Amino acid sequence: MGRKIVLRFLLGFPLGVFISYTITFLVSLLLGHGVYYPAVPALVTLMGGEMAAVSFQYMLSGILGGIYGAASLLWGVERWSYVHKSLIHFTILSLTMFPIAYVTHWMPHTLGGILQYIGIFVALYLISWAITYQVRKREVDEVNSRLGR
């Protein structure tokens, strides 16, 4: 199991970086008025320069992707109920995403900004969960119908 965790982490790392920088590209495209912003200005200021901020964000984005990848192994634990897996998965992702989003200034450092971030995160997680649940339910129903159940 340890080897699978490491492998999923290593596969998730570049995916996390890709997603993070795709987001910076899209935000810059839509809001940057022709300027590319590879990191939030507050992070650039905090880190003392753009290169330090981008390097920091790169590593944390990779770690975030790696943890997401490793956490995906939870769905294969057959002895746990879907609800149990979901709660553990949500907890792991929340405890990973929130501090990274906070230190990289992906959210405003105000109570309103934090609450908005939490609301968006929970909403996106629930949408993703509902879609995944429906896909898995359809797969189970198809297998059961083939078995005559």
PDB file of C-alpha atoms in Angstrom:
ATOM      1  CA  MET A   1       0.000   0.000   0.000  1.00  0.00           C
ATOM      2  CA  GLY A   2       2.880   2.378   0.776  1.00  0.00           C
ATOM      3  CA  ARG A   3       4.215   1.981  -2.743  1.00  0.00           C
ATOM      4  CA  LYS A   4       0.791   2.800  -4.207  1.00  0.00           C
ATOM      5  CA  ILE A   5       0.570   5.947  -2.083  1.00  0.00           C
ATOM      6  CA  VAL A   6       3.996   7.116  -3.261  1.00  0.00           C
ATOM      7  CA  LEU A   7       3.165   6.328  -6.896  1.00  0.00           C
ATOM      8  CA  ARG A   8      -0.158   8.188  -6.755  1.00  0.00           C
ATOM      9  CA  PHE A   9       1.566  11.112  -5.041  1.00  0.00           C
ATOM     10  CA  LEU A  10       4.228  11.241  -7.748  1.00  0.00           C
ATOM     11  CA  LEU A  11       1.604  11.043 -10.503  1.00  0.00           C
ATOM     12  CA  GLY A  12      -0.516  13.711  -8.816  1.00  0.00           C
ATOM     13  CA  PHE A  13       2.356  16.176  -8.346  1.00  0.00           C
ATOM     14  CA  PRO A  14       2.659  17.284 -12.008  1.00  0.00           C
ATOM     15  CA  LEU A  15      -1.117  17.276 -12.356  1.00  0.00           C
ATOM     16  CA  GLY A  16      -1.387  19.679  -9.404  1.00  0.00           C
ATOM     17  CA  VAL A  17       1.188  21.978 -11.001  1.00  0.00           C
ATOM     18  CA  PHE A  18      -0.605  21.795 -14.352  1.00  0.00           C
ATOM     19  CA  ILE A  19      -3.986  22.651 -12.825  1.00  0.00           C
ATOM     20  CA  SER A  20      -2.532  25.488 -10.760  1.00  0.00           C
ATOM     21  CA  TYR A  21      -0.810  27.105 -13.704  1.00  0.00           C
ATOM     22  CA  THR A  22      -3.780  26.566 -15.981  1.00  0.00           C
ATOM     23  CA  ILE A  23      -5.806  28.532 -13.426  1.00  0.00           C
ATOM     24  CA  THR A  24      -3.209  31.348 -13.355  1.00  0.00           C
ATOM     25  CA  PHE A  25      -3.300  31.438 -17.150  1.00  0.00           C
ATOM     26  CA  LEU A  26      -7.100  31.612 -17.281  1.00  0.00           C
ATOM     27  CA  VAL A  27      -7.331  34.236 -14.534  1.00  0.00           C
ATOM     28  CA  SER A  28      -4.679  36.330 -16.280  1.00  0.00           C
ATOM     29  CA  LEU A  29      -6.443  35.894 -19.627  1.00  0.00           C
ATOM     30  CA  LEU A  30      -9.780  37.001 -18.197  1.00  0.00           C
ATOM     31  CA  LEU A  31      -8.691  39.621 -15.649  1.00  0.00           C
ATOM     32  CA  GLY A  32      -5.071  40.483 -16.397  1.00  0.00           C
ATOM     33  CA  HIS A  33      -5.626  43.106 -19.122  1.00  0.00           C
ATOM     34  CA  GLY A  34      -2.938  41.525 -21.279  1.00  0.00           C
ATOM     35  CA  VAL A  35      -0.532  40.793 -18.407  1.00  0.00           C
ATOM     36  CA  TYR A  36       0.274  37.303 -17.125  1.00  0.00           C
ATOM     37  CA  TYR A  37       0.165  36.962 -13.333  1.00  0.00           C
ATOM     38  CA  PRO A  38       1.843  33.662 -12.376  1.00  0.00           C
ATOM     39  CA  ALA A  39       1.167  34.305  -8.684  1.00  0.00           C
ATOM     40  CA  VAL A  40      -1.117  36.496  -6.621  1.00  0.00           C
ATOM     41  CA  PRO A  41       0.487  39.913  -6.025  1.00  0.00           C
ATOM     42  CA  ALA A  42       0.167  39.458  -2.245  1.00  0.00           C
ATOM     43  CA  LEU A  43       2.240  36.265  -2.468  1.00  0.00           C
ATOM     44  CA  VAL A  44       4.863  38.014  -4.608  1.00  0.00           C
ATOM     45  CA  THR A  45       5.138  40.737  -1.960  1.00  0.00           C
ATOM     46  CA  LEU A  46       5.256  38.229   0.889  1.00  0.00           C
ATOM     47  CA  MET A  47       7.959  36.140  -0.807  1.00  0.00           C
ATOM     48  CA  GLY A  48      10.026  39.173  -1.796  1.00  0.00           C
ATOM     49  CA  GLY A  49       9.796  38.634  -5.527  1.00  0.00           C
ATOM     50  CA  GLU A  50       8.027  36.891  -8.349  1.00  0.00           C
ATOM     51  CA  MET A  51      10.536  34.040  -8.784  1.00  0.00           C
ATOM     52  CA  ALA A  52      10.376  33.099  -5.095  1.00  0.00           C
ATOM     53  CA  ALA A  53       6.567  33.290  -5.154  1.00  0.00           C
ATOM     54  CA  VAL A  54       6.286  31.167  -8.289  1.00  0.00           C
ATOM     55  CA  SER A  55       8.739  28.585  -6.904  1.00  0.00           C
ATOM     56  CA  PHE A  56       6.817  28.412  -3.619  1.00  0.00           C
ATOM     57  CA  GLN A  57       3.478  28.130  -5.409  1.00  0.00           C
ATOM     58  CA  TYR A  58       4.881  25.497  -7.776  1.00  0.00           C
ATOM     59  CA  MET A  59       5.979  23.267  -4.884  1.00  0.00           C
ATOM     60  CA  LEU A  60       2.735  23.681  -2.940  1.00  0.00           C
ATOM     61  CA  SER A  61       0.640  23.075  -6.073  1.00  0.00           C
ATOM     62  CA  GLY A  62       2.586  19.881  -6.696  1.00  0.00           C
ATOM     63  CA  ILE A  63       2.197  18.763  -3.087  1.00  0.00           C
ATOM     64  CA  LEU A  64      -1.522  19.509  -3.300  1.00  0.00           C
ATOM     65  CA  GLY A  65      -1.825  17.440  -6.482  1.00  0.00           C
ATOM     66  CA  GLY A  66       0.206  14.656  -4.897  1.00  0.00           C
ATOM     67  CA  ILE A  67      -2.025  14.506  -1.845  1.00  0.00           C
ATOM     68  CA  TYR A  68      -5.131  14.550  -4.022  1.00  0.00           C
ATOM     69  CA  GLY A  69      -3.635  11.676  -6.016  1.00  0.00           C
ATOM     70  CA  ALA A  70      -2.736   9.666  -2.926  1.00  0.00           C
ATOM     71  CA  ALA A  71      -6.142  10.349  -1.356  1.00  0.00           C
ATOM     72  CA  SER A  72      -7.813   8.824  -4.408  1.00  0.00           C
ATOM     73  CA  LEU A  73      -6.706   5.435  -3.101  1.00  0.00           C
ATOM     74  CA  LEU A  74      -9.393   5.728  -0.416  1.00  0.00           C
ATOM     75  CA  TRP A  75     -12.054   4.921  -2.999  1.00  0.00           C
ATOM     76  CA  GLY A  76     -10.561   1.441  -3.368  1.00  0.00           C
ATOM     77  CA  VAL A  77     -11.000   0.501   0.306  1.00  0.00           C
ATOM     78  CA  GLU A  78     -13.828  -1.993  -0.031  1.00  0.00           C
ATOM     79  CA  ARG A  79     -14.495  -2.573   3.657  1.00  0.00           C
ATOM     80  CA  TRP A  80     -15.559   1.069   4.150  1.00  0.00           C
ATOM     81  CA  SER A  81     -18.938   2.472   3.189  1.00  0.00           C
ATOM     82  CA  TYR A  82     -19.145   5.135   0.517  1.00  0.00           C
ATOM     83  CA  VAL A  83     -20.121   7.708   3.166  1.00  0.00           C
ATOM     84  CA  HIS A  84     -17.117   6.766   5.340  1.00  0.00           C
ATOM     85  CA  LYS A  85     -14.744   7.065   2.376  1.00  0.00           C
ATOM     86  CA  SER A  86     -16.320  10.376   1.412  1.00  0.00           C
ATOM     87  CA  LEU A  87     -15.924  11.875   4.881  1.00  0.00           C
ATOM     88  CA  ILE A  88     -12.289  10.817   5.172  1.00  0.00           C
ATOM     89  CA  HIS A  89     -11.551  11.997   1.619  1.00  0.00           C
ATOM     90  CA  PHE A  90     -13.234  15.366   2.251  1.00  0.00           C
ATOM     91  CA  THR A  91     -11.329  15.788   5.520  1.00  0.00           C
ATOM     92  CA  ILE A  92      -7.953  15.031   3.925  1.00  0.00           C
ATOM     93  CA  LEU A  93      -8.588  17.389   1.018  1.00  0.00           C
ATOM     94  CA  SER A  94      -9.908  20.153   3.271  1.00  0.00           C
ATOM     95  CA  LEU A  95      -6.984  19.908   5.673  1.00  0.00           C
ATOM     96  CA  THR A  96      -4.601  20.054   2.720  1.00  0.00           C
ATOM     97  CA  MET A  97      -6.277  22.644   0.527  1.00  0.00           C
ATOM     98  CA  PHE A  98      -7.175  25.255   3.120  1.00  0.00           C
ATOM     99  CA  PRO A  99      -3.682  25.919   4.524  1.00  0.00           C
ATOM    100  CA  ILE A 100      -2.134  25.901   1.044  1.00  0.00           C
ATOM    101  CA  ALA A 101      -4.800  28.275  -0.285  1.00  0.00           C
ATOM    102  CA  TYR A 102      -4.265  30.510   2.731  1.00  0.00           C
ATOM    103  CA  VAL A 103      -0.456  30.751   2.596  1.00  0.00           C
ATOM    104  CA  THR A 104      -0.431  31.262  -1.181  1.00  0.00           C
ATOM    105  CA  HIS A 105      -3.060  34.020  -0.851  1.00  0.00           C
ATOM    106  CA  TRP A 106      -5.470  32.221  -3.157  1.00  0.00           C
ATOM    107  CA  MET A 107      -8.138  33.631  -0.859  1.00  0.00           C
ATOM    108  CA  PRO A 108      -8.435  37.018   0.831  1.00  0.00           C
ATOM    109  CA  HIS A 109      -7.170  36.983   4.417  1.00  0.00           C
ATOM    110  CA  THR A 110     -10.434  38.290   5.803  1.00  0.00           C
ATOM    111  CA  LEU A 111     -13.287  36.480   7.523  1.00  0.00           C
ATOM    112  CA  GLY A 112     -15.456  37.056   4.459  1.00  0.00           C
ATOM    113  CA  GLY A 113     -12.742  35.772   2.137  1.00  0.00           C
ATOM    114  CA  ILE A 114     -12.210  32.656   4.238  1.00  0.00           C
ATOM    115  CA  LEU A 115     -15.942  31.947   4.459  1.00  0.00           C
ATOM    116  CA  GLN A 116     -16.323  32.481   0.715  1.00  0.00           C
ATOM    117  CA  TYR A 117     -13.405  30.110   0.056  1.00  0.00           C
ATOM    118  CA  ILE A 118     -14.906  27.453   2.341  1.00  0.00           C
ATOM    119  CA  GLY A 119     -18.306  27.828   0.653  1.00  0.00           C
ATOM    120  CA  ILE A 120     -16.830  27.464  -2.829  1.00  0.00           C
ATOM    121  CA  PHE A 121     -14.675  24.500  -1.770  1.00  0.00           C
ATOM    122  CA  VAL A 122     -17.616  22.679  -0.166  1.00  0.00           C
ATOM    123  CA  ALA A 123     -19.898  23.414  -3.136  1.00  0.00           C
ATOM    124  CA  LEU A 124     -17.334  22.138  -5.649  1.00  0.00           C
ATOM    125  CA  TYR A 125     -16.639  19.063  -3.548  1.00  0.00           C
ATOM    126  CA  LEU A 126     -20.364  18.264  -3.265  1.00  0.00           C
ATOM    127  CA  ILE A 127     -20.878  18.704  -7.020  1.00  0.00           C
ATOM    128  CA  SER A 128     -17.897  16.466  -7.756  1.00  0.00           C
ATOM    129  CA  TRP A 129     -19.083  13.930  -5.179  1.00  0.00           C
ATOM    130  CA  ALA A 130     -22.627  13.848  -6.602  1.00  0.00           C
ATOM    131  CA  ILE A 131     -21.369  13.334 -10.163  1.00  0.00           C
ATOM    132  CA  THR A 132     -18.965  10.593  -9.071  1.00  0.00           C
ATOM    133  CA  TYR A 133     -21.691   8.936  -7.004  1.00  0.00           C
ATOM    134  CA  GLN A 134     -24.079   8.867  -9.968  1.00  0.00           C
ATOM    135  CA  VAL A 135     -21.395   7.431 -12.273  1.00  0.00           C
ATOM    136  CA  ARG A 136     -20.497   4.709  -9.749  1.00  0.00           C
ATOM    137  CA  LYS A 137     -24.167   3.945  -9.090  1.00  0.00           C
ATOM    138  CA  ARG A 138     -24.780   3.525 -12.819  1.00  0.00           C
ATOM    139  CA  GLU A 139     -21.765   1.180 -13.068  1.00  0.00           C
ATOM    140  CA  VAL A 140     -23.026  -0.932 -10.154  1.00  0.00           C
ATOM    141  CA  ASP A 141     -26.536  -1.023 -11.623  1.00  0.00           C
ATOM    142  CA  GLU A 142     -25.137  -2.199 -14.979  1.00  0.00           C
ATOM    143  CA  VAL A 143     -23.111  -4.980 -13.337  1.00  0.00           C
ATOM    144  CA  ASN A 144     -26.135  -6.031 -11.271  1.00  0.00           C
ATOM    145  CA  SER A 145     -28.349  -6.134 -14.359  1.00  0.00           C
ATOM    146  CA  ARG A 146     -25.819  -8.334 -16.163  1.00  0.00           C
ATOM    147  CA  LEU A 147     -25.832 -10.648 -13.156  1.00  0.00           C
ATOM    148  CA  GLY A 148     -29.648 -10.738 -13.196  1.00  0.00           C
ATOM    149  CA  ARG A 149     -30.117  -8.962  -9.869  1.00  0.00           C
TER     150      ARG A 149
END
